[in-house]
Backbone as JSON Lines, residues from 0, in Angstrom:
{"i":0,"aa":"X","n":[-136.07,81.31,83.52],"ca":[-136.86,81.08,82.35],"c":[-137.93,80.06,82.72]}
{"i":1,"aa":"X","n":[-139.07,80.68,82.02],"ca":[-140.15,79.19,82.67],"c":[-140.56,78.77,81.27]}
{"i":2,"aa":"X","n":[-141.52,77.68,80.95],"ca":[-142.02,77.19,79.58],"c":[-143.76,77.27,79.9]}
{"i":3,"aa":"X","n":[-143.75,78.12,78.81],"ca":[-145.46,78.39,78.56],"c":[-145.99,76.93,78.55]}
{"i":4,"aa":"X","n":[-147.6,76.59,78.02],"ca":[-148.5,74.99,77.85],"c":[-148.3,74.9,76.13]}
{"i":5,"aa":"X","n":[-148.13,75.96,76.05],"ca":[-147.51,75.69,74.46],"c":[-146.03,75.07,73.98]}
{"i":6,"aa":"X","n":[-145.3,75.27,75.27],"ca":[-143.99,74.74,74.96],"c":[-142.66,75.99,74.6]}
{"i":7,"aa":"X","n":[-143.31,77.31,74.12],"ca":[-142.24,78.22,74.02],"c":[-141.59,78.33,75.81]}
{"i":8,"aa":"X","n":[-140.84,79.21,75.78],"ca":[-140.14,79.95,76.74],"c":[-140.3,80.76,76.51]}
{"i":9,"aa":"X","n":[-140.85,81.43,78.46],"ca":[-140.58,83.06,78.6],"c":[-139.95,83.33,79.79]}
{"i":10,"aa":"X","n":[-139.19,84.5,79.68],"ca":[-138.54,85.01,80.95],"c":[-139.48,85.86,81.39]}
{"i":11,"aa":"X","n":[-139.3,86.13,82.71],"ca":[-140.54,86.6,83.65],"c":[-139.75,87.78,84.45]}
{"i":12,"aa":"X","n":[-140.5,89.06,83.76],"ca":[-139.66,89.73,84.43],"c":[-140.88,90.8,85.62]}
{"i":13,"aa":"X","n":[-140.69,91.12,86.27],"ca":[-141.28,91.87,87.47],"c":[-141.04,93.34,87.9]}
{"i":14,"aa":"X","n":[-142.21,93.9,88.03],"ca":[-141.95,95.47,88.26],"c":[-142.07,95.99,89.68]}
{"i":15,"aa":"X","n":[-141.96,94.86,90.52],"ca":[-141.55,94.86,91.98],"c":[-141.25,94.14,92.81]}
{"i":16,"aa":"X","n":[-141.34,93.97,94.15],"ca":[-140.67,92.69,94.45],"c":[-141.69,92.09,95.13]}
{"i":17,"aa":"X","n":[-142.69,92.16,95.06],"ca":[-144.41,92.17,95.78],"c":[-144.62,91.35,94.52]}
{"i":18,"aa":"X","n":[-144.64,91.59,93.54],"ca":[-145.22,91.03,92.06],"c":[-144.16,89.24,92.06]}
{"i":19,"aa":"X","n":[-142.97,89.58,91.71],"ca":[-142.31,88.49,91.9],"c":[-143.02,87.49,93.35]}
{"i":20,"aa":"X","n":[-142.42,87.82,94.37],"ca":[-143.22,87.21,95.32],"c":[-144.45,86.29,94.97]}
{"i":21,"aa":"X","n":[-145.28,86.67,94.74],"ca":[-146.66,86.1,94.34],"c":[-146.07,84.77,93.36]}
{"i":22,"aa":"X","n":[-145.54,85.46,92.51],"ca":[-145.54,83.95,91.24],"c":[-144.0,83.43,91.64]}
{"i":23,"aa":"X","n":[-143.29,83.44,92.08],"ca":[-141.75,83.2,92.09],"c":[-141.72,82.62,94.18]}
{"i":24,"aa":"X","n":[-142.69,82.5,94.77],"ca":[-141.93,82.84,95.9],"c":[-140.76,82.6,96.58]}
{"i":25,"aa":"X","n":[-140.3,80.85,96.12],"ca":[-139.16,80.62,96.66],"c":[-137.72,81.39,95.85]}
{"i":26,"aa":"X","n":[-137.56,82.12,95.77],"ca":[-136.95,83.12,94.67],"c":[-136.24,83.75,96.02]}
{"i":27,"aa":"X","n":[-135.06,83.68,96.4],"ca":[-134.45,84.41,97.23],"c":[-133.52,85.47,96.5]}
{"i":28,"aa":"X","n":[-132.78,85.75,95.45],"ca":[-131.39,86.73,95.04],"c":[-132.16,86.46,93.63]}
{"i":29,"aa":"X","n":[-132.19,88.3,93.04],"ca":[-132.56,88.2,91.91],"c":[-131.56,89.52,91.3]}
{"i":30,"aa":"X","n":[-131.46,89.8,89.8],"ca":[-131.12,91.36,89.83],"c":[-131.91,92.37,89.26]}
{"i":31,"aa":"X","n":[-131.59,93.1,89.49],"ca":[-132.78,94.46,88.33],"c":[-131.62,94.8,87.79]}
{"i":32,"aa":"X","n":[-132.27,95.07,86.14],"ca":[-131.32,95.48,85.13],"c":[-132.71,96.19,84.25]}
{"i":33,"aa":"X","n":[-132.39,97.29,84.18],"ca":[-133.4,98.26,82.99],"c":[-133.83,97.45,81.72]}
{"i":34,"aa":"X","n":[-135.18,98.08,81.62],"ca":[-135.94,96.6,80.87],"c":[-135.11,97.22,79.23]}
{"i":35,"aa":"X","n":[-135.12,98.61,78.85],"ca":[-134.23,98.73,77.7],"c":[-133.24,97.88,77.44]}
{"i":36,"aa":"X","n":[-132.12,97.83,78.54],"ca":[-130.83,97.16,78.28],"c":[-131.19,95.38,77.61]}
{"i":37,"aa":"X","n":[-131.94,95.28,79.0],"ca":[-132.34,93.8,78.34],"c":[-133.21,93.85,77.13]}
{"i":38,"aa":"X","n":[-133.8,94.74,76.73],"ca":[-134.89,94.41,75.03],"c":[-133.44,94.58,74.73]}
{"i":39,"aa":"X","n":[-132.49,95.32,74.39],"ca":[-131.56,95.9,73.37],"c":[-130.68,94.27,72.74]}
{"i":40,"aa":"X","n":[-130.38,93.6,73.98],"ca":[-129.81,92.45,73.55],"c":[-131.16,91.26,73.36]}
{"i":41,"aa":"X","n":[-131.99,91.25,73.41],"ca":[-132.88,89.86,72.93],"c":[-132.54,89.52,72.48]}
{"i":42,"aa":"X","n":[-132.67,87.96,72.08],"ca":[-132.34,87.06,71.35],"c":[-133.69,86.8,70.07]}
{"i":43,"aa":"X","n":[-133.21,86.93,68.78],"ca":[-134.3,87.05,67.87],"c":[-134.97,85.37,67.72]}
{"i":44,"aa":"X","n":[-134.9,84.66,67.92],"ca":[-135.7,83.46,68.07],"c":[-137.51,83.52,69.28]}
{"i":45,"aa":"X","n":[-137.65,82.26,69.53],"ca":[-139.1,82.56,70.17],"c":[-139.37,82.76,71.52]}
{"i":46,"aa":"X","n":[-137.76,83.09,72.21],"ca":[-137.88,83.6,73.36],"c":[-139.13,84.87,74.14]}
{"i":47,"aa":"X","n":[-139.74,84.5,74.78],"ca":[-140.9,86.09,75.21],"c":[-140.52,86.53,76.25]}
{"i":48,"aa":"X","n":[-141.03,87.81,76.69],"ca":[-140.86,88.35,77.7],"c":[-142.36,88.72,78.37]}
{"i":49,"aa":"X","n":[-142.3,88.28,79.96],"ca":[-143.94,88.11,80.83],"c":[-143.52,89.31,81.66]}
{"i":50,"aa":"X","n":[-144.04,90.42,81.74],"ca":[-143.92,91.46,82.68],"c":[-145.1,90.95,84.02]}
{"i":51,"aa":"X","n":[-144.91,91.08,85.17],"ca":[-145.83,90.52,86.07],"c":[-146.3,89.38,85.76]}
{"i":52,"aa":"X","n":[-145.77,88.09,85.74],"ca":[-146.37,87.2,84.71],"c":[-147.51,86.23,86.13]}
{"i":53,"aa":"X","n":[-147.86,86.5,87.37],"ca":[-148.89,86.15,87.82],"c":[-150.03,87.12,87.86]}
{"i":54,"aa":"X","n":[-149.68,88.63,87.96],"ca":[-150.64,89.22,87.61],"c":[-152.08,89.01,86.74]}
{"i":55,"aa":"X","n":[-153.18,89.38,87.24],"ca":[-153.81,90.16,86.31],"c":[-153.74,90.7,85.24]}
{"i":56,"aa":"X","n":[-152.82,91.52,85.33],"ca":[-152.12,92.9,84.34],"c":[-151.12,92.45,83.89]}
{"i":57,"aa":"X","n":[-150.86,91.12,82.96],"ca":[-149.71,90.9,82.97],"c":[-149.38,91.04,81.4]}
{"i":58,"aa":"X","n":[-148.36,91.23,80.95],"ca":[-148.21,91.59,79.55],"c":[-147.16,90.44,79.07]}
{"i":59,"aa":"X","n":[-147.56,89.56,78.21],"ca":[-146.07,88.8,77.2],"c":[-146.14,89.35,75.9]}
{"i":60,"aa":"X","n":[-144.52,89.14,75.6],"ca":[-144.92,89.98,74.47],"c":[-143.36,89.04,73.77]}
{"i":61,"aa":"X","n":[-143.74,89.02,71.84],"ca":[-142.89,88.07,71.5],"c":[-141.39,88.6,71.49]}
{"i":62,"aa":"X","n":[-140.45,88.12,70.79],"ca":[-139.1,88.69,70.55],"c":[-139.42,90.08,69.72]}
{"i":63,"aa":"X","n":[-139.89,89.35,68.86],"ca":[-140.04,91.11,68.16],"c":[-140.72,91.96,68.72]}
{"i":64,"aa":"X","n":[-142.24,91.72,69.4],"ca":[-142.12,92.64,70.13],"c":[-141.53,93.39,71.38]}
{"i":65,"aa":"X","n":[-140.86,92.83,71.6],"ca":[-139.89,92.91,72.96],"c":[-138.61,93.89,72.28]}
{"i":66,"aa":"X","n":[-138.18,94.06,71.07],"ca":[-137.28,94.56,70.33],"c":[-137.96,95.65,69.37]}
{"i":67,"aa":"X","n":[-138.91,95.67,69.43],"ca":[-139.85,96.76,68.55],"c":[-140.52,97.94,69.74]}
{"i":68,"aa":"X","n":[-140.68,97.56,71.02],"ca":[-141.63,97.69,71.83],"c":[-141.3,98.85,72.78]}
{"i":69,"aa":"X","n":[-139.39,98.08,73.49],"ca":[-138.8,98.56,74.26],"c":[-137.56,98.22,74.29]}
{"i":70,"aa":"X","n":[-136.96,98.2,73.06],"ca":[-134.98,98.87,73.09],"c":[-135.42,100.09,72.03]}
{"i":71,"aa":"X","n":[-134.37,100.51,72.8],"ca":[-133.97,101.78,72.64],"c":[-132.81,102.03,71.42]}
{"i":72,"aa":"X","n":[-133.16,102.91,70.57],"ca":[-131.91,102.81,69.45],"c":[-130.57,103.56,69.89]}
């Protein structure tokens, strides 16, 4: 979990291991778990989720959208 300049928290999640690398490098053991499974359990408070979060292309998106966006019913 890292903390935005605003002070929320976001978890940073990565769609390869090239992407991580860049923003994470000292990051040795991580796991992949399907981004559904993880929206399905979010936590409804102001937790976010950063897809590529050094990218360019990087997407955060709030609890609700993280639960509106991508779990699966």
């Amino acid at each position: 979990m890292l903390e935005q300049s605003g002070g929320g928290q976001v978890v940073p999640v990565f769609t390869s291991e090239l992407e991580m690398a860049d923003l994470l490098p000292f990051v040795s053991r991580y796991r992949m778990v399907p981004l559904g499974a993880l929206a399905a359990q979010w936590p409804s408070d102001d937790l976010s989720l950063s897809i590529d979060a050094g990218s360019e292309h990087r997407l955060t998106l709030t609890s609700e959208g993280v639960r509106t966006l991508l779990a699966r019913p």
